[in-house]
Coordinates of C-alpha atoms in Angstrom, one line a residue:
X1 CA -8.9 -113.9 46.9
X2 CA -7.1 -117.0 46.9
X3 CA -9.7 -119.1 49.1
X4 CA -12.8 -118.2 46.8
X5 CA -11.1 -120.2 43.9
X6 CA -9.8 -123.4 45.4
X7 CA -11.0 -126.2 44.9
X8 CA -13.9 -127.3 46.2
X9 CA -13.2 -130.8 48.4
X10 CA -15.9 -133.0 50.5
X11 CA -14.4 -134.4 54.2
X12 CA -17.7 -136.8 55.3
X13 CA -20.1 -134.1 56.3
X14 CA -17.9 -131.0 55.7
X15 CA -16.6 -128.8 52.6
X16 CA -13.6 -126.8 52.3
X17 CA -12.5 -125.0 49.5
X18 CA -14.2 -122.7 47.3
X19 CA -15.4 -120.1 49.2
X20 CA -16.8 -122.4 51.6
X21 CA -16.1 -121.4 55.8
X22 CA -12.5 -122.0 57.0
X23 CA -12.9 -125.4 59.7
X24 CA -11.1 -125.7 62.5
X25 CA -9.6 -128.6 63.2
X26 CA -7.6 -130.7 66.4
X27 CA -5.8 -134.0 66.7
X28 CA -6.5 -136.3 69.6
X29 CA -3.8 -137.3 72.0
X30 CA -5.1 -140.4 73.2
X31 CA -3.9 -143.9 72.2
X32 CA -6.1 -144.3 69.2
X33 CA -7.0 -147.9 69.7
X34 CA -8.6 -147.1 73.2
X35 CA -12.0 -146.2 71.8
X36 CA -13.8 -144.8 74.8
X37 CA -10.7 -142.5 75.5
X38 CA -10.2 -141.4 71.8
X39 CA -14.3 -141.0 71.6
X40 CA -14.7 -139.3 74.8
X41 CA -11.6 -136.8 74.0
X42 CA -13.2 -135.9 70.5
X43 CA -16.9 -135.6 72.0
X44 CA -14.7 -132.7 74.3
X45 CA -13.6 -131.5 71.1
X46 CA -17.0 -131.2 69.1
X47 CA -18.6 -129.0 72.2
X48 CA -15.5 -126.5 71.9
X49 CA -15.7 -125.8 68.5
X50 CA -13.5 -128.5 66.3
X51 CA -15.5 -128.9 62.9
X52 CA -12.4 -131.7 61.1
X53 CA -10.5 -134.2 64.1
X54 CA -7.5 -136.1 62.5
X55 CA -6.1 -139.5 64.5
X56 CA -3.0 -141.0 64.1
X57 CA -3.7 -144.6 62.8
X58 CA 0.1 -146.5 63.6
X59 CA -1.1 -150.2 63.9
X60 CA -4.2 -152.5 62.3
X61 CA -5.6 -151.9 65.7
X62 CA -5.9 -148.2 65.6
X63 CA -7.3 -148.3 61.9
X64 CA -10.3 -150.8 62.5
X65 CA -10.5 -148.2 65.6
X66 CA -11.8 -146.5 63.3
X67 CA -14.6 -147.8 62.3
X68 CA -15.8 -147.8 66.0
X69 CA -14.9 -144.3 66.8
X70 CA -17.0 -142.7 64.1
X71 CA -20.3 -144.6 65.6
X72 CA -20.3 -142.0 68.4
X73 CA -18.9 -138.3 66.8
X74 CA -20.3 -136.2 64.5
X75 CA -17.3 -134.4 62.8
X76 CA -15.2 -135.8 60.3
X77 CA -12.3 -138.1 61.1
X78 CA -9.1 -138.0 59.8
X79 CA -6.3 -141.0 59.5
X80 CA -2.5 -139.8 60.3
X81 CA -0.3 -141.9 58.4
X82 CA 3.4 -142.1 58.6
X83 CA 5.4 -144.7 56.7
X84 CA 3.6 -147.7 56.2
X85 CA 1.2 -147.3 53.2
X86 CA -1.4 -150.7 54.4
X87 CA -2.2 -148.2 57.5
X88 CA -3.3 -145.9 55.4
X89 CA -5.8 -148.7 52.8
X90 CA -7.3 -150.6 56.4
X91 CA -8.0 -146.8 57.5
X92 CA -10.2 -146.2 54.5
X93 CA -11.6 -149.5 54.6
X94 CA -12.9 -148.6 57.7
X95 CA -14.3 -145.3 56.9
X96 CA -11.9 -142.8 57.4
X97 CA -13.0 -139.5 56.0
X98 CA -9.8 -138.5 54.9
X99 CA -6.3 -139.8 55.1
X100 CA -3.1 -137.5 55.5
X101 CA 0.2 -139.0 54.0
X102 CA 3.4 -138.0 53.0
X103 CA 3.7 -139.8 49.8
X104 CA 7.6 -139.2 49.8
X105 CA 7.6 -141.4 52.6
X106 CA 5.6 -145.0 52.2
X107 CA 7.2 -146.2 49.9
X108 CA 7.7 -146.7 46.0
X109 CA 5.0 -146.0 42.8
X110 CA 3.5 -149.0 43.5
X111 CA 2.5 -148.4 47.2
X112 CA 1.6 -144.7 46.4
X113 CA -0.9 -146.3 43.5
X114 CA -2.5 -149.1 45.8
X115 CA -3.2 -146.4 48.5
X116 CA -4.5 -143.9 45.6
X117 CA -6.8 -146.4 44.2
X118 CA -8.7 -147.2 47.3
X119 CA -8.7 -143.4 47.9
X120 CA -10.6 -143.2 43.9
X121 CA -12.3 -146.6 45.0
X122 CA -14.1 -144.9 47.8
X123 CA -13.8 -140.7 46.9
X124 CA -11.8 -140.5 49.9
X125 CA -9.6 -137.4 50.0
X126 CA -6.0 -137.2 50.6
X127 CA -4.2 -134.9 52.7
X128 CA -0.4 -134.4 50.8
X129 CA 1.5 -133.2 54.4
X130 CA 5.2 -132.0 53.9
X131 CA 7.4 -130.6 57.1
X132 CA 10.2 -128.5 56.8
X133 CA 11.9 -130.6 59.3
X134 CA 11.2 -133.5 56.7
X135 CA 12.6 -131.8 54.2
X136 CA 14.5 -133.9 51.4
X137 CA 18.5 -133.8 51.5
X138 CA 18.5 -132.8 48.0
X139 CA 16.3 -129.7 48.2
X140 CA 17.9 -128.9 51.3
X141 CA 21.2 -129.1 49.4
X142 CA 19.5 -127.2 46.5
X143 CA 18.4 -124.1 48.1
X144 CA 21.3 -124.3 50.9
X145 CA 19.3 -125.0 53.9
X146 CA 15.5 -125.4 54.5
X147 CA 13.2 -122.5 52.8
X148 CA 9.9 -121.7 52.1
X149 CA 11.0 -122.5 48.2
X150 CA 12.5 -126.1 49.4
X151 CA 9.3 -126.5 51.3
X152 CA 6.6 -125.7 48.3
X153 CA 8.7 -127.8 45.9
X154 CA 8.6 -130.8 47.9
X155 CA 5.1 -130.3 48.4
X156 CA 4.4 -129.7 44.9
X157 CA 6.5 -133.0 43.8
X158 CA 4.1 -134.9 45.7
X159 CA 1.2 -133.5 44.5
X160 CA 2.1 -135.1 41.5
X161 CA 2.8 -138.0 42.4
X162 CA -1.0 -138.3 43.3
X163 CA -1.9 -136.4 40.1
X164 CA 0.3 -139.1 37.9
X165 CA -2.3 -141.6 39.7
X166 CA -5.0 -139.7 37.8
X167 CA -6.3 -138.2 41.2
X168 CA -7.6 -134.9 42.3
X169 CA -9.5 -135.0 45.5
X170 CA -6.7 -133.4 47.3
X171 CA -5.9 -131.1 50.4
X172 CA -2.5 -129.9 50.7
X173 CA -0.5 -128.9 53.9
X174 CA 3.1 -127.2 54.4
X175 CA 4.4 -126.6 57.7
X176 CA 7.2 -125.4 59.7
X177 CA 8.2 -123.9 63.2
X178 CA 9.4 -121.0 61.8
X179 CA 6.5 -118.7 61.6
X180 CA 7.7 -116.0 59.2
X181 CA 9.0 -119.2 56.7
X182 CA 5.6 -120.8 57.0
X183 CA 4.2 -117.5 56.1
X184 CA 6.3 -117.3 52.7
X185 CA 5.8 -121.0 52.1
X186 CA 2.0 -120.6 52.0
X187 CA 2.4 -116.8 49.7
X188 CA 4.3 -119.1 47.1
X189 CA 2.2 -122.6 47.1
X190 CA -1.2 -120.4 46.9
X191 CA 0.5 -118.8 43.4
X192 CA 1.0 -122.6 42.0
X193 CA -1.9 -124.7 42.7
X194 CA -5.5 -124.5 43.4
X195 CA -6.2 -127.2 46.0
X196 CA -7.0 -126.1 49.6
X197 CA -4.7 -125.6 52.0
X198 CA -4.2 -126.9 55.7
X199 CA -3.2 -124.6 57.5
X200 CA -1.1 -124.3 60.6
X201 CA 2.3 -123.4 62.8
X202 CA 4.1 -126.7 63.9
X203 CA 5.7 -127.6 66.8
X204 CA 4.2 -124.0 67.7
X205 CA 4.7 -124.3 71.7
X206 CA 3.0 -124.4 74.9
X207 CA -0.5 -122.7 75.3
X208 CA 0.8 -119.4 75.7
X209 CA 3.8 -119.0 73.6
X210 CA 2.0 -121.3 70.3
X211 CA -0.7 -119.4 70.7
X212 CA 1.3 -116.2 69.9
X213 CA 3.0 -117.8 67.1
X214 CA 0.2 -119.4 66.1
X215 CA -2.2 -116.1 65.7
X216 CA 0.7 -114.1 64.3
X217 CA 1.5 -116.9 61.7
X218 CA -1.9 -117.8 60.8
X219 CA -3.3 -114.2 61.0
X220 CA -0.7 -112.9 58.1
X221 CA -1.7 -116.1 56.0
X222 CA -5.3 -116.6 56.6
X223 CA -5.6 -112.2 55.8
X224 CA -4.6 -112.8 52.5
X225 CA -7.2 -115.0 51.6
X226 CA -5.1 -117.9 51.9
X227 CA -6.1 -120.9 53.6
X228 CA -9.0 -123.3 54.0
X229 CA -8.9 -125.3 57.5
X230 CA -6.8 -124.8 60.5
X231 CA -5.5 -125.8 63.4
X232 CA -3.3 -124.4 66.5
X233 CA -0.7 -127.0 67.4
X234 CA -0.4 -126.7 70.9
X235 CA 1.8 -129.2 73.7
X236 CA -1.5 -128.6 75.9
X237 CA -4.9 -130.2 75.9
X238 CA -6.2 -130.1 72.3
X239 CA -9.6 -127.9 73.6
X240 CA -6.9 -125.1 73.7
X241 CA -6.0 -125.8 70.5
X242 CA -9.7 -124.8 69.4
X243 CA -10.1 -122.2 71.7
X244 CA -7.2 -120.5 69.8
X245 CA -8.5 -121.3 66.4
X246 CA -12.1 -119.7 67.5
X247 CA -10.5 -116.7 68.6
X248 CA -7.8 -116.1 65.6
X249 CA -10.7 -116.6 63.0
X250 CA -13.1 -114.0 65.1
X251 CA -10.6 -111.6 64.9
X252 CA -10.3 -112.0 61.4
X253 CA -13.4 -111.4 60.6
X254 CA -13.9 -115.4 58.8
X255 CA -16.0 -116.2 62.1
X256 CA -19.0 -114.8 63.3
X257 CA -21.1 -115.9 66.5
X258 CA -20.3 -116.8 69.9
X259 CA -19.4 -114.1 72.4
X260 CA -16.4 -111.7 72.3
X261 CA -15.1 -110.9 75.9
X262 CA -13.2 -108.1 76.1
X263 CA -11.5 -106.8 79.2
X264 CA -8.9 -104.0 80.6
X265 CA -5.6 -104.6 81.4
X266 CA -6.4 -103.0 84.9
X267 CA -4.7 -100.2 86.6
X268 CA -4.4 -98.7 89.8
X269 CA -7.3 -97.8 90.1
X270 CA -8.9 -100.9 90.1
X271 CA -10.5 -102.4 93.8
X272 CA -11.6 -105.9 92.7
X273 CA -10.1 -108.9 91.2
X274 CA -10.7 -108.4 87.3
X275 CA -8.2 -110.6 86.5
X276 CA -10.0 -114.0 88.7
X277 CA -13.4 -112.2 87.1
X278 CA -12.5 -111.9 83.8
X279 CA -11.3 -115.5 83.7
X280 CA -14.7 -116.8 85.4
X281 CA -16.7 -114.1 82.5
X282 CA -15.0 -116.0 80.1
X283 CA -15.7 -119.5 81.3
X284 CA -19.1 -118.8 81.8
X285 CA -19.7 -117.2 78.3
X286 CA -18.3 -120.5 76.6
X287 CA -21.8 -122.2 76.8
X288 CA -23.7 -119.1 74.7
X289 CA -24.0 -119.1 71.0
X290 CA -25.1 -114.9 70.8
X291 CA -23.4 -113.1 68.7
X292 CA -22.3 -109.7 70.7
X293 CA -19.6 -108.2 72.4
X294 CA -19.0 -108.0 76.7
X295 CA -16.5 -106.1 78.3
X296 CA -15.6 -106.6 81.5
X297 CA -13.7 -103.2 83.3
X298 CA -12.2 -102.9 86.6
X299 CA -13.3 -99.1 87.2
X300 CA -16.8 -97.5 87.5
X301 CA -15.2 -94.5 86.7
X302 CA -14.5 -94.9 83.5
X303 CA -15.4 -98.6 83.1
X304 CA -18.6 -97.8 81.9
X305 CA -17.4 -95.2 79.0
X306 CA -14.7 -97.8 77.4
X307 CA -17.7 -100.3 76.8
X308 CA -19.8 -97.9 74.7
X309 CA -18.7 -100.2 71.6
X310 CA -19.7 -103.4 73.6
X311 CA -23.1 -104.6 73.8
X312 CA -23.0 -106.0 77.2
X313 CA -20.6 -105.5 79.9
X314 CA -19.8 -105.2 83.6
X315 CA -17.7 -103.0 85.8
X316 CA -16.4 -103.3 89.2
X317 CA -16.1 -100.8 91.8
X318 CA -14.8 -100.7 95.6
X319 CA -17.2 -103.7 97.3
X320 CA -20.0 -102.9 94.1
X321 CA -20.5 -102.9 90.4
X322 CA -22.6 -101.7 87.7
X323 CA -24.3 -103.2 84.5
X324 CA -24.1 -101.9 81.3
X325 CA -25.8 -102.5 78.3
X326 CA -25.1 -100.6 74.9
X327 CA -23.3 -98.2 76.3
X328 CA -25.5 -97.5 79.3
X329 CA -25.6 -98.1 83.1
X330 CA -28.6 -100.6 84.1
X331 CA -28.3 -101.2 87.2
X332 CA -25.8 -101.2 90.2
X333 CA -25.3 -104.2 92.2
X334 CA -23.0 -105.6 95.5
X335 CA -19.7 -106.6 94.0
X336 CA -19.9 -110.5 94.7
X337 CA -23.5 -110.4 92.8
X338 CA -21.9 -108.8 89.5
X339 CA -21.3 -112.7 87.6
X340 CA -24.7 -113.8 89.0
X341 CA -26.0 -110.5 87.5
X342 CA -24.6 -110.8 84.4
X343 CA -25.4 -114.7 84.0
X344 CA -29.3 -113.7 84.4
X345 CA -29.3 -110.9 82.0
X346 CA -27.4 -113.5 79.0
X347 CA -29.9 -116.3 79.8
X348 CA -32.6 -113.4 79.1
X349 CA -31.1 -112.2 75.8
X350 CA -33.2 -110.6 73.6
X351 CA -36.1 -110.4 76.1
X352 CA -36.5 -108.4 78.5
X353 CA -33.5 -108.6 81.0
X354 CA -32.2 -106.9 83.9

């Protein structure tokens, strides 16, 4: 597998690469030089699940941010650099964990080298990031139109342009919109070089249709062993983005703990409001760490047979419910007692319970 023989890189207190956990990661949408807002919004993150955060650093201001910002979290930060290459040296002067640049765009050899050397100065790793809306006239010329070839050969190109700067503590990162493209991009890259990859779908949509896009782009990449941190791009508060990320890698199998809700699509037959229900399940679940499965049905009459394979799981019924546990019926209860019901027996896990 692709992902067991990457290269092993350090972010501050995280490692990719290697065989090591796929992170998720998030960007903040705040005004980076507003500390408390920027801090408070990546606290927020932390508690959903974000492992990497990544900050866009446009002015002095938001780099010596920096600095400030990493006082109060307890993920790696990130500097998102576009254009001007002095962004980039005050972010790591200020303790950015790990800057992301497209080196095709700030400028010349000698702005690439003074940005490099404080990067080897300070170990500091260096995200190459190449867009296929970004993509260079000539390759676009070259392979008539943007592709996933176009896309790997620009990113490639400015992999060495770091490498001529005798540097190796690199992450690399190609993304497009167009899922299926993305998908090829990442099949070809993971063939050519050994660093880890970022991975994710860009400009990917709103909550509901990036997610989509997201899992399906993400899913056929990440199955193939390909890929070493995430994240969901999503117009939407960034939690979603995470959310998403937790979800895709459970399904994958490259996650383990927290707890799988699982619900019908209801029918009918169903005399209660699973939808409202299932929504207030999964709320409440966020807050436990147990690894286990909970299904959530809208029939007693055959709720309680579909979530044999879940370990916990409710069912609702006309004005009643039941709870079920491995498979069997525990207890019956009045319907509007069923969350409260199911709230006691998770805080009692692994004691005694209902």
């Amino acid at each position: 597998m692709f992902r067991e023989h990457t290269k092993t890189v350090t972010i501050g207190n995280k490692k990719i690469g290697g065989g090591n956990p796929v992170l998720i990661q998030s960007m903040t949408n705040t005004h980076t030089e507003d500390v408390e807002a920027t801090v408070r919004q990546i606290l927020e993150l932390e508690a959903a699940g974000c492992e990497i955060i990544r900050c866009t650093v446009p002015t002095i201001e938001a780099a010596k941010a920096v600095s400030e910002i990493k006082k109060y979290i307890h993920i790696p930060l990130v500097a998102d650099i576009h254009f001007d290459y002095r962004m980039a040296i005050a972010a790591m002067e200020n303790g950015a964990d790990k800057i992301r640049i497209n080196p095709g765009n700030i400028g010349g050899a000698d702005k690439i080298k003074a940005v490099v050397d404080v990067a080897k100065e300070r170990n500091i790793p260096i995200r190459v990031g190449v867009n296929s809306g970004s993509l260079e006239k000539e390759l676009v010329e070259k392979y008539h139109g943007v592709t996933a070839e176009g896309i790997v050969e620009s990113a490639i190109d400015k992999v060495h342009m770091i490498e001529e700067q005798g540097y190796d503590n690199l992450v690399v990162s190609i993304k497009s919109s167009d899922v299926m493209m993305c998908v090829k991009a990442h099949e070809l890259i993971a063939q050519k070089i050994a660093y880890p990859l970022h991975v994710g779908i860009t400009e990917s949509g709103t909550a509901f249709s990036g997610s989509i896009k997201s899992a399906l782009g993400l899913g056929l990449i990440l199955n193939q062993g390909i890929g070493d941190t995430i994240r969901v791009s999503l117009t939407d508060n960034p939690v979603k983005e995470v959310e998403a990320a937790k979800i895709i890698l459970k399904t994958l199998g490259l996650r383990k703990g927290g707890i799988e809700v699982v619900s019908c699509p209801t029918c009918g037959r169903t005399r209660i409001d699973l939808i409202g229900l299932a929504k207030q399940v999964e709320e409440m679940v966020s807050s436990y760490d147990y690894d286990l499965k909970l299904a959530v049905m809208g029939c007693v009459v055959n709720g309680p047979g579909e979530a044999k394979e879940a370990d916990l799981g409710i069912a609702g019924g006309d004005g009643c419910g039941v709870l079920i546990k491995h498979g069997e019926v525990v207890c019956k209860v009045p319907e509007d007692e069923l969350l409260s019901t199911l709230k006691y027996e998770l805080d009692h896990w692994g004691g005694t319970g209902v």
